[in-house]
Coordinates of C-alpha atoms in Angstrom, one line a residue:
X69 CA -34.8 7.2 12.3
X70 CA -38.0 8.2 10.9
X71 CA -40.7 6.1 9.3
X72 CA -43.4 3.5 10.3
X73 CA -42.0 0.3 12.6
X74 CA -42.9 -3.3 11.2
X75 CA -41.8 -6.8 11.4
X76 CA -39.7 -7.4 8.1
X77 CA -41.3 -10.7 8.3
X78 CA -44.5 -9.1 7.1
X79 CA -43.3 -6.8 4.7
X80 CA -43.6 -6.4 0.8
X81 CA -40.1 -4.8 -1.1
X82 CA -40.5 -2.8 -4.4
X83 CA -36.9 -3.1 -5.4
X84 CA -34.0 -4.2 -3.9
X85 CA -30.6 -3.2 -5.1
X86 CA -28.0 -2.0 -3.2
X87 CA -27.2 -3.7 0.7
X88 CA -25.1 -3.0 3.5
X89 CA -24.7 -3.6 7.3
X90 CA -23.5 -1.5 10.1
X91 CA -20.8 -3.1 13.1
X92 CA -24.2 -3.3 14.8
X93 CA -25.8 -5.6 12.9
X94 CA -28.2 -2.9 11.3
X95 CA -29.0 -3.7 7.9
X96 CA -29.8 -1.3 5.2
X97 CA -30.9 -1.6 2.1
X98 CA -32.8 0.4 -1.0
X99 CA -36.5 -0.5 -1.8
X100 CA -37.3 1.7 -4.5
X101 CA -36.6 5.0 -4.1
X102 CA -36.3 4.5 -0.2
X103 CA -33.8 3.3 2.1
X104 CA -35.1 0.7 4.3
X105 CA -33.2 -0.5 7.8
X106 CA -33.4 -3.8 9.9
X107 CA -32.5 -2.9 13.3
X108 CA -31.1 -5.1 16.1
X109 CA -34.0 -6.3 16.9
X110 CA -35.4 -7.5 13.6
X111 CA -37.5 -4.1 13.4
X112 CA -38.1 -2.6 9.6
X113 CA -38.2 1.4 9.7
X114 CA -37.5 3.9 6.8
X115 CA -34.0 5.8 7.0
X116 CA -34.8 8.3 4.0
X117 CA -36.7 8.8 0.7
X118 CA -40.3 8.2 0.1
X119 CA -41.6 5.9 -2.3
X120 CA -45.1 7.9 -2.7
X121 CA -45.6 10.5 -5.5
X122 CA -44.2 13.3 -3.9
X123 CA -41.9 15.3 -5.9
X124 CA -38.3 15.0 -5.6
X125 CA -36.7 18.2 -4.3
X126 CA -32.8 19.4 -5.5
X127 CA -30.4 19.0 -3.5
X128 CA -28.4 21.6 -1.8
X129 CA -25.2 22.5 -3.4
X130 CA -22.9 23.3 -0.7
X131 CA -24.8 22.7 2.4
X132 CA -25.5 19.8 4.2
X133 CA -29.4 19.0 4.8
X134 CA -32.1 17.7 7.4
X135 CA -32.6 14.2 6.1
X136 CA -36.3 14.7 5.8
X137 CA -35.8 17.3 3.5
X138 CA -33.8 14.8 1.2
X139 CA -35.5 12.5 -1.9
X140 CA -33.9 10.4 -3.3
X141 CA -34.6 10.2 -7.4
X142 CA -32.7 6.2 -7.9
X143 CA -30.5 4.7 -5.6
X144 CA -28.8 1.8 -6.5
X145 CA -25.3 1.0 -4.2
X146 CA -25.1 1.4 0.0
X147 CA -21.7 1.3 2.0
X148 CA -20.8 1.7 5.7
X149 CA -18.6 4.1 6.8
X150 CA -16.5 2.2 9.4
X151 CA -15.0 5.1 10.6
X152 CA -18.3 6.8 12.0
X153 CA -20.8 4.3 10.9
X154 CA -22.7 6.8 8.8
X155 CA -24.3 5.4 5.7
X156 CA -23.5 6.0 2.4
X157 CA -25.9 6.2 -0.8
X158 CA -25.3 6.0 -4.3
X159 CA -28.4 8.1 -6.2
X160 CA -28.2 8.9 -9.9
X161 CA -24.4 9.7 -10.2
X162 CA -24.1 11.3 -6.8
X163 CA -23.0 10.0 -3.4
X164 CA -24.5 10.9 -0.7
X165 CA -23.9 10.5 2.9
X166 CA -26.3 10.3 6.2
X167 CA -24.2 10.7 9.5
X168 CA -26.1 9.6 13.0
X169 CA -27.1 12.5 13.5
X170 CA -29.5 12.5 10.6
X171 CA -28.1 14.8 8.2
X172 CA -27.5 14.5 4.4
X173 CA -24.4 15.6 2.6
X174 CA -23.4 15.3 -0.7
X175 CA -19.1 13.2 -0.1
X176 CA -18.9 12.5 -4.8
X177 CA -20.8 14.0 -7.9
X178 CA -22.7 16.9 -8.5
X179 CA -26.3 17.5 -9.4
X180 CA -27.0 18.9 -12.5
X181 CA -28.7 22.5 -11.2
X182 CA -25.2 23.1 -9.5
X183 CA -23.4 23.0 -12.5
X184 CA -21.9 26.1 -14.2
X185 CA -22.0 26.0 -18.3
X186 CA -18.9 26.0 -20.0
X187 CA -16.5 25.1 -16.9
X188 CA -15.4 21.5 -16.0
X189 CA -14.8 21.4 -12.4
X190 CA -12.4 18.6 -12.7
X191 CA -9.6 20.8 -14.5
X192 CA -9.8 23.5 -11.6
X193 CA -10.2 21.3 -8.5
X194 CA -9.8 17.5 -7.2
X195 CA -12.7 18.2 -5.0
X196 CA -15.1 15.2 -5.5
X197 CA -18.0 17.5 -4.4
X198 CA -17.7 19.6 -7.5
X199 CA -17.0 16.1 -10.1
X200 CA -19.3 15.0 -12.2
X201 CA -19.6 11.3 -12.2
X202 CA -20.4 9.3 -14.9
X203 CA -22.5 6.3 -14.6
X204 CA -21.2 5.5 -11.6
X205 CA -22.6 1.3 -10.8
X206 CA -21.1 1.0 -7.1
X207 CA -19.4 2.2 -4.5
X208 CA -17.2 0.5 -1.1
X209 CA -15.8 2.2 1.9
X210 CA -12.0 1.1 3.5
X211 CA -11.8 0.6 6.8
X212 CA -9.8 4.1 6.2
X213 CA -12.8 5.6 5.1
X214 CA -11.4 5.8 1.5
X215 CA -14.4 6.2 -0.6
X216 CA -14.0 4.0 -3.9
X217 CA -16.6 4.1 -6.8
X218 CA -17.2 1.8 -9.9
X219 CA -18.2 3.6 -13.0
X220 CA -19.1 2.2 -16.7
X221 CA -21.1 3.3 -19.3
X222 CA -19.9 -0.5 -21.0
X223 CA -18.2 1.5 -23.7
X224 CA -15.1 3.8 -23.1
X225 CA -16.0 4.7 -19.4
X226 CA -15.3 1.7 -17.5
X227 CA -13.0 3.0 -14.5
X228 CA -13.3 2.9 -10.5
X229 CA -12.0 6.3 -8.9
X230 CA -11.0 7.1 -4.9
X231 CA -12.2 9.7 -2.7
X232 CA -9.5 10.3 -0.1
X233 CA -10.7 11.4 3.7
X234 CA -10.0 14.9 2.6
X235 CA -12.2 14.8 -0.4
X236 CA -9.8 14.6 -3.3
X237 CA -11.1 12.6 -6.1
X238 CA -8.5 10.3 -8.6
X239 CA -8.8 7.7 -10.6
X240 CA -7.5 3.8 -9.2
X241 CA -7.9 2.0 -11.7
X242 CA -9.1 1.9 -15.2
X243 CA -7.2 3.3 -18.3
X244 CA -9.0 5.0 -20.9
X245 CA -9.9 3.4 -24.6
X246 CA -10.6 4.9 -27.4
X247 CA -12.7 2.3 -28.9
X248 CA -16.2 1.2 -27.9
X249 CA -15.7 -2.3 -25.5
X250 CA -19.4 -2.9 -26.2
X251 CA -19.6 -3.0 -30.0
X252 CA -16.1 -3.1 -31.4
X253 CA -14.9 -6.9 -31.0
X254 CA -11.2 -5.6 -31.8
X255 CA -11.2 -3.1 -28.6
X256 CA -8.8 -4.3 -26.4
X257 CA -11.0 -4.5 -22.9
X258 CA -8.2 -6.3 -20.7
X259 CA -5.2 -5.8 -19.8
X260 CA -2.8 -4.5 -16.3
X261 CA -3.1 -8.1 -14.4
X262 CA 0.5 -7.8 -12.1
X263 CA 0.5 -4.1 -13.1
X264 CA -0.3 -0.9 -11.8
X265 CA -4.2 -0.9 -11.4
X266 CA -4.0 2.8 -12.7
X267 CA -2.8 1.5 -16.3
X268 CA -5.3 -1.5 -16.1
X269 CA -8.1 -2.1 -18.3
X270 CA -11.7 -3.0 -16.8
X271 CA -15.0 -3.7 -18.8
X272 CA -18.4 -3.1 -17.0
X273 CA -17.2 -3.0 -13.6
X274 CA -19.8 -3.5 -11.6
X275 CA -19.6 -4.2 -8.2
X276 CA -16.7 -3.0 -5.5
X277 CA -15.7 -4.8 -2.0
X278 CA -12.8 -3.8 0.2
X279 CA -10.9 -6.3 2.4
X280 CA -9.2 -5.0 5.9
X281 CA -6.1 -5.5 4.5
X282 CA -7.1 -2.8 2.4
X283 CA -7.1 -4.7 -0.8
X284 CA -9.9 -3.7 -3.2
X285 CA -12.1 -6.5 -5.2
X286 CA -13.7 -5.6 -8.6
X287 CA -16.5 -6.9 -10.7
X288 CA -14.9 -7.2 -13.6
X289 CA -18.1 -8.4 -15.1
X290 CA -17.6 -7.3 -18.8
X291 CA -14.4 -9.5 -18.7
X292 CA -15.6 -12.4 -16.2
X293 CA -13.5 -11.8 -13.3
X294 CA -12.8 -10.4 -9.9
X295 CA -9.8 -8.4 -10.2
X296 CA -7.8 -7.0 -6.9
X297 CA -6.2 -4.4 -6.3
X298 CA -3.7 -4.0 -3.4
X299 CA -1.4 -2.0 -2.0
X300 CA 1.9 -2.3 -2.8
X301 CA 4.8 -3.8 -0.7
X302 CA 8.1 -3.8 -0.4
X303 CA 10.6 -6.4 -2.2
X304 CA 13.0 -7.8 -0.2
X305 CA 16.5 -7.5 -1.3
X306 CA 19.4 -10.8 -1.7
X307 CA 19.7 -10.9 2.4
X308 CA 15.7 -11.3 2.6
X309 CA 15.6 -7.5 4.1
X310 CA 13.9 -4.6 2.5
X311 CA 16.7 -1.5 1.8
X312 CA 16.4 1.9 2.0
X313 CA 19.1 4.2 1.3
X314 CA 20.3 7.9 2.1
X315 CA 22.8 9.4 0.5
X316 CA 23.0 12.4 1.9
X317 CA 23.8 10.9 5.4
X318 CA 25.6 7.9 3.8
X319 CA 23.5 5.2 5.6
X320 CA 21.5 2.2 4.6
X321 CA 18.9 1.0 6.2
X322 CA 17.1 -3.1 6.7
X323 CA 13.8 -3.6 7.4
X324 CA 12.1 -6.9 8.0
X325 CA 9.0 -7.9 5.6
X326 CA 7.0 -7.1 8.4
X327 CA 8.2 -3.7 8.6
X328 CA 11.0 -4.0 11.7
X329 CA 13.9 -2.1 11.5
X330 CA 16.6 -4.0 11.9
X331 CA 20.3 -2.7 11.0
X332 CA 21.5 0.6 9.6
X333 CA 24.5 0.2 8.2
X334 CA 27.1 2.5 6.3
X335 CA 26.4 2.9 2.5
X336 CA 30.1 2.8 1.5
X337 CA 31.9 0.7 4.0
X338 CA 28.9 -1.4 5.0
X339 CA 30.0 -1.6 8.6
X340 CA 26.7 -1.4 11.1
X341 CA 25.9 1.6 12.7
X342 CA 23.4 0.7 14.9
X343 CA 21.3 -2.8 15.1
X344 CA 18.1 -3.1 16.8
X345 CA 16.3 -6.1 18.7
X346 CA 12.9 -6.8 19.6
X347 CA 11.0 -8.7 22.4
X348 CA 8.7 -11.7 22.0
X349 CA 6.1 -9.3 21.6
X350 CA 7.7 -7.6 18.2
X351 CA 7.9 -4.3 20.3
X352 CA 11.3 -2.4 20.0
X353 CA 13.6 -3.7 23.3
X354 CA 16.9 -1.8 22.5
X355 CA 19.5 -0.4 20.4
X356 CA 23.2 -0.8 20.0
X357 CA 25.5 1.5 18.1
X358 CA 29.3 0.4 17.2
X359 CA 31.1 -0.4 20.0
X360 CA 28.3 -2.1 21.3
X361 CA 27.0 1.2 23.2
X362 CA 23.0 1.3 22.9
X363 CA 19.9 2.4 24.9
X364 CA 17.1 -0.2 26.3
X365 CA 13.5 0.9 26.1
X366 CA 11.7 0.3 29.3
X367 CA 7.9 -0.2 28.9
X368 CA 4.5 -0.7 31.0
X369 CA 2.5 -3.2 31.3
X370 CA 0.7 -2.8 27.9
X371 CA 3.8 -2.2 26.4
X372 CA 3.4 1.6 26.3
X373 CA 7.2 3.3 26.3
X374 CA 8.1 4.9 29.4
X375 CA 11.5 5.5 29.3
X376 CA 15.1 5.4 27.8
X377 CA 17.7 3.9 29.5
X378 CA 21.3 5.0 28.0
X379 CA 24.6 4.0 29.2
X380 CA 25.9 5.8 32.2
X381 CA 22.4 6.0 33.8
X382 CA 21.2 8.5 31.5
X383 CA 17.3 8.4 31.3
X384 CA 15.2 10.3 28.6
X385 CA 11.2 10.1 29.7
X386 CA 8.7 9.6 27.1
X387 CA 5.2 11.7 26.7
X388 CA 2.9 9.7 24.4
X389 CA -0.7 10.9 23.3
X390 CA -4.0 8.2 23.5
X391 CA -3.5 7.2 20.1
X392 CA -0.3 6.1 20.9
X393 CA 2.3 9.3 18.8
X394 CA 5.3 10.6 20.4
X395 CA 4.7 14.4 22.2
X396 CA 7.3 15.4 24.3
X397 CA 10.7 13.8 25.9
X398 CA 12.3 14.9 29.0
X399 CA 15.6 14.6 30.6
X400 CA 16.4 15.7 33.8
X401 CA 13.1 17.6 34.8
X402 CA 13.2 19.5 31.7
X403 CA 11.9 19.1 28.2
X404 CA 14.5 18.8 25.5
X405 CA 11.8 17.9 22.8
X406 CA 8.1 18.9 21.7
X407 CA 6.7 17.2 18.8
X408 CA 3.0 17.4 17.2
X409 CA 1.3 15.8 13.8
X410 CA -1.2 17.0 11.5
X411 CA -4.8 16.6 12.8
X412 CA -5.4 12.4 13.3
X413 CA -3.1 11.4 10.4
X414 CA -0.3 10.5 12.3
X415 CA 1.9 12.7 10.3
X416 CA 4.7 14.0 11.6
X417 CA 4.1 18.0 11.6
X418 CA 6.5 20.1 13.8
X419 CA 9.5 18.5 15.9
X420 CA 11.1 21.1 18.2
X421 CA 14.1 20.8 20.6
X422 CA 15.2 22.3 23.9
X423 CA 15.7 26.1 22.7
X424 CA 12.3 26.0 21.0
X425 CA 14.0 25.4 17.2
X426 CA 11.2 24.2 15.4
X427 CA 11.3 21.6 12.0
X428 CA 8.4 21.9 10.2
X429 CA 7.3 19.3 7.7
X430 CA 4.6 19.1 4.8
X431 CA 3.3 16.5 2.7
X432 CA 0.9 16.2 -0.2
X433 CA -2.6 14.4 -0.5
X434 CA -1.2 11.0 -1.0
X435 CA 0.8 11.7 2.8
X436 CA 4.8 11.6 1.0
X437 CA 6.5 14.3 2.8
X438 CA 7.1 17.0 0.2
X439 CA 9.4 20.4 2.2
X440 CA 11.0 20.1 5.2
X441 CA 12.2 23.5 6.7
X442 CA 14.8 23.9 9.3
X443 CA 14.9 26.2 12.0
X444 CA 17.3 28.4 10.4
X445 CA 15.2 28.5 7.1
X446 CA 16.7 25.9 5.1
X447 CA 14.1 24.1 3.1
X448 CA 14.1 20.7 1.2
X449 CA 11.8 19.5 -1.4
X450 CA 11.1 16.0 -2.0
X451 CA 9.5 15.0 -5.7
X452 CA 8.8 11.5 -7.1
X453 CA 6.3 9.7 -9.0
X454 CA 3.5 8.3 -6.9
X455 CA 3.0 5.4 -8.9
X456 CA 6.4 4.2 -9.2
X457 CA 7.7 5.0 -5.5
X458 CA 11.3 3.9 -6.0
X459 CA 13.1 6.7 -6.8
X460 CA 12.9 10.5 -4.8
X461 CA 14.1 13.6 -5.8
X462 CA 15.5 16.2 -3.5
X463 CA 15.9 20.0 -3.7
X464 CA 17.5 22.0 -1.2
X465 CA 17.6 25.8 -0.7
X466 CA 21.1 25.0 -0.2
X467 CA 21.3 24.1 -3.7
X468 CA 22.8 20.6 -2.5
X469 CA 20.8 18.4 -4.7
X470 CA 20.7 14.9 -4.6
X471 CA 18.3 11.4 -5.4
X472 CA 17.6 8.4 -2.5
X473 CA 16.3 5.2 -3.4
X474 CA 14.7 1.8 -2.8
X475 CA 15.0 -1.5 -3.8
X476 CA 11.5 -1.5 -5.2
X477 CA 10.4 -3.8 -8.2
X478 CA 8.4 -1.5 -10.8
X479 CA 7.0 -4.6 -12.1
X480 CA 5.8 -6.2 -9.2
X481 CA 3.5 -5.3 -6.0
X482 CA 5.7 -3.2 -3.6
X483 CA 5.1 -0.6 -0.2
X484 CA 6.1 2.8 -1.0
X485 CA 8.3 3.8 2.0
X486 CA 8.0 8.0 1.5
X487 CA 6.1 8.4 4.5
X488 CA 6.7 9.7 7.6
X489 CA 4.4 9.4 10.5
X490 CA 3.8 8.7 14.5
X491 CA 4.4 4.7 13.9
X492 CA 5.8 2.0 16.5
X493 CA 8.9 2.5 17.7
X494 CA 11.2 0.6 15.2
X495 CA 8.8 0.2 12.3
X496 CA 8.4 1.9 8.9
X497 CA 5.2 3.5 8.5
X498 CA 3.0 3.0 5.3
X499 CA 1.2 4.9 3.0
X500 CA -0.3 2.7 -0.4
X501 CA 0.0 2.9 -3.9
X502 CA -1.8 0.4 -5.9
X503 CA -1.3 -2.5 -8.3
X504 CA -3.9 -4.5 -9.6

């Protein structure tokens, strides 16, 4: 970092807003139009800005820049990446963020002198680079690295919007009113508790905190609370077990409230198909089909999968990456199938078998699968409402058309369960939707 060293112990603030610290105990926080940082060892240096009278320069458009090329105009919010520890400011509607390596990059909002007359961004792209934010308060980081930001002009703006990992931007929470909350005393400023957070109401939201369970806390300070918004979960159905169902292949399948799958059984006859059972550990043990025929799953040490043991000696050898997804599985010294996912999302991309017949599957921003094509060119599409995750639409190219369900609850907090991905052995992966 650049700047002058001091004790903080001596040192005189000019203003101090915003506040954050990194998983090293490094504290940072805005004194005027500079950002200040604590190190380890109680040290005070300057991280960026300059709080003399030199002019403050644009910023560039597109490109990312030096950090001591960067002023800052008014910061007011700070947040931790815990992803990469980088830092992130909010300055005058736009969010900026400083990596390690001591370069500047607009993540949310842009500056006025990159704006083109006449066109608003937001109707040709979800790219938060090219939003314009509108008196944006705050802004919090996931432990995702979801980007959320609070903004409220304490009138008809009073909304906090999400900037995914691949730098879509959408609103969270906070539905639009066409009254003003600050003047009219008939302008219904509240509303969405036990809802969806998207159809809420906030008024002067003002301050944003993320939990690691992933729920989101909200100033609500225009109506005097802290409102939370979490992702949903799953209901359980009359047995205490979440269902999913497929008609296409006629099965239903039980998950535990912790996510285990435990039974699959036939949709019409409800006779179990298979049943699975877990060790002490909660890790996937084995498997038994009707008739009681099954495989055991042999592991390491650390509980890393090795092997499949089916009956009659059987053995199917498992090939896991370092983050823990499925690659390959061999039989008999040869490999029967490959399997890889998009980029470090876990999400399941191609799955290809003996012969080299490839699947290959796709999935919008919010990670719900959306076309699945089959080796011989056969291609599904899967559509459903993201905010009501209960009900899924499929179109084949076979023209065989049909609808699977859950049991979810569109009135109360739920899991969406479209998602598929590289998770444990025996577990249902998730991807959130919100309720507030």
């Amino acid at each position: 970092m650049h700047g002058p060293m001091h004790s903080h112990g001596q040192s005189k603030f000019r203003r101090n807003i915003g506040i954050a610290v990194d998983k090293r105990g490094v504290v940072y926080f805005v004194d005027g139009t500079t950002i200040q940082k604590i190190n380890e060892r109680g040290l005070l240096s300057t991280v960026i800005g300059s709080n003399g009278l030199m002019p403050t320069q644009p910023l560039s458009c597109d490109s990312r820049m030096d950090i001591t090329q960067v002023r800052l105009e008014w910061p007011t919010d700070l947040a931790i990446n815990p992803l990469d520890d980088s830092l992130y400011i909010l300055d005058n509607n736009i969010v900026l963020q400083v990596s390690e390596s001591l370069y500047v990059r607009i993540v949310a909002g842009r500056p006025i002198h990159c704006q083109v007359p006449g066109i608003d961004h937001h109707l040709v792209s979800r790219a938060a680079v090219r939003a314009t934010l509108e008196a944006a308060k705050a802004i919090a980081l996931s432990h995702l690295g979801t980007l959320f930001i609070a903004e409220t002009d304490e009138r008809r703006i009073n909304r906090v919007q999400q900037v995914s990992t691949n730098g879509e931007i959408s609103i969270i929470s906070g539905a639009p009113t066409d009254c003003d909350c600050k003047i009219d005393p008939n302008c219904d400023c509240f509303s969405g508790d036990s809802g969806y957070a998207r159809d809420a109401r906030l008024k002067a939201p003002s301050s944003l905190a993320v939990a690691p369970n992933g729920t989101l806390y909200i100033a609500d300070l225009g109506n005097i609370r802290i409102r939370a918004v979490s992702p949903n979960q799953p209901l359980p159905g009359p047995a205490g077990l979440v269902e999913i169902s497929s008609p296409l292949d006629q099965e239903l399948y039980l998950f535990s409230q912790n996510g285990s799958h435990l039974f699959t059984k036939h949709l019409i006859t409800g006779h179990h198909l298979c049943n699975f059972s877990y060790g002490s550990d909660g890790q996937l043990a084995a498997l038994a089909g009707r008739g009681g025929r099954g495989l055991q799953v042999r592991r390491d040490a650390h509980g890393v999968p090795l092997w499949l043991a089916l009956p009659g000696g059987q053995v199917y050898w498992l090939s896991l990456s370092n983050s823990g997804t499925l690659r390959k599985v061999s039989a008999q010294g040869h490999d029967v199938a490959h399997i890889t996912y998009h980029g470090n999302s876990g999400l399941l991309a191609t799955k290809s078998d003996e012969n080299s017949w490839t699947t290959v599957y796709e999935y919008n921003n919010e990670g719900h699968v959306t076309n699945i094509t089959l080796p011989t060119g056969e291609v599904s599409g899967f559509h459903g409402n993201p905010e009501r995750w209960s009900r899924v639409e499929v179109e084949a190219s076979n023209r065989e058309n049909f609808v699977t369900s859950t049991n979810l609850d569109s009135h109360l907090c739920c899991w969406p369960l479209g998602r598929f991905s590289g998770a444990p052995l025996g577990q249902v992966p998730r991807r959130p939707t919100w309720w507030i």
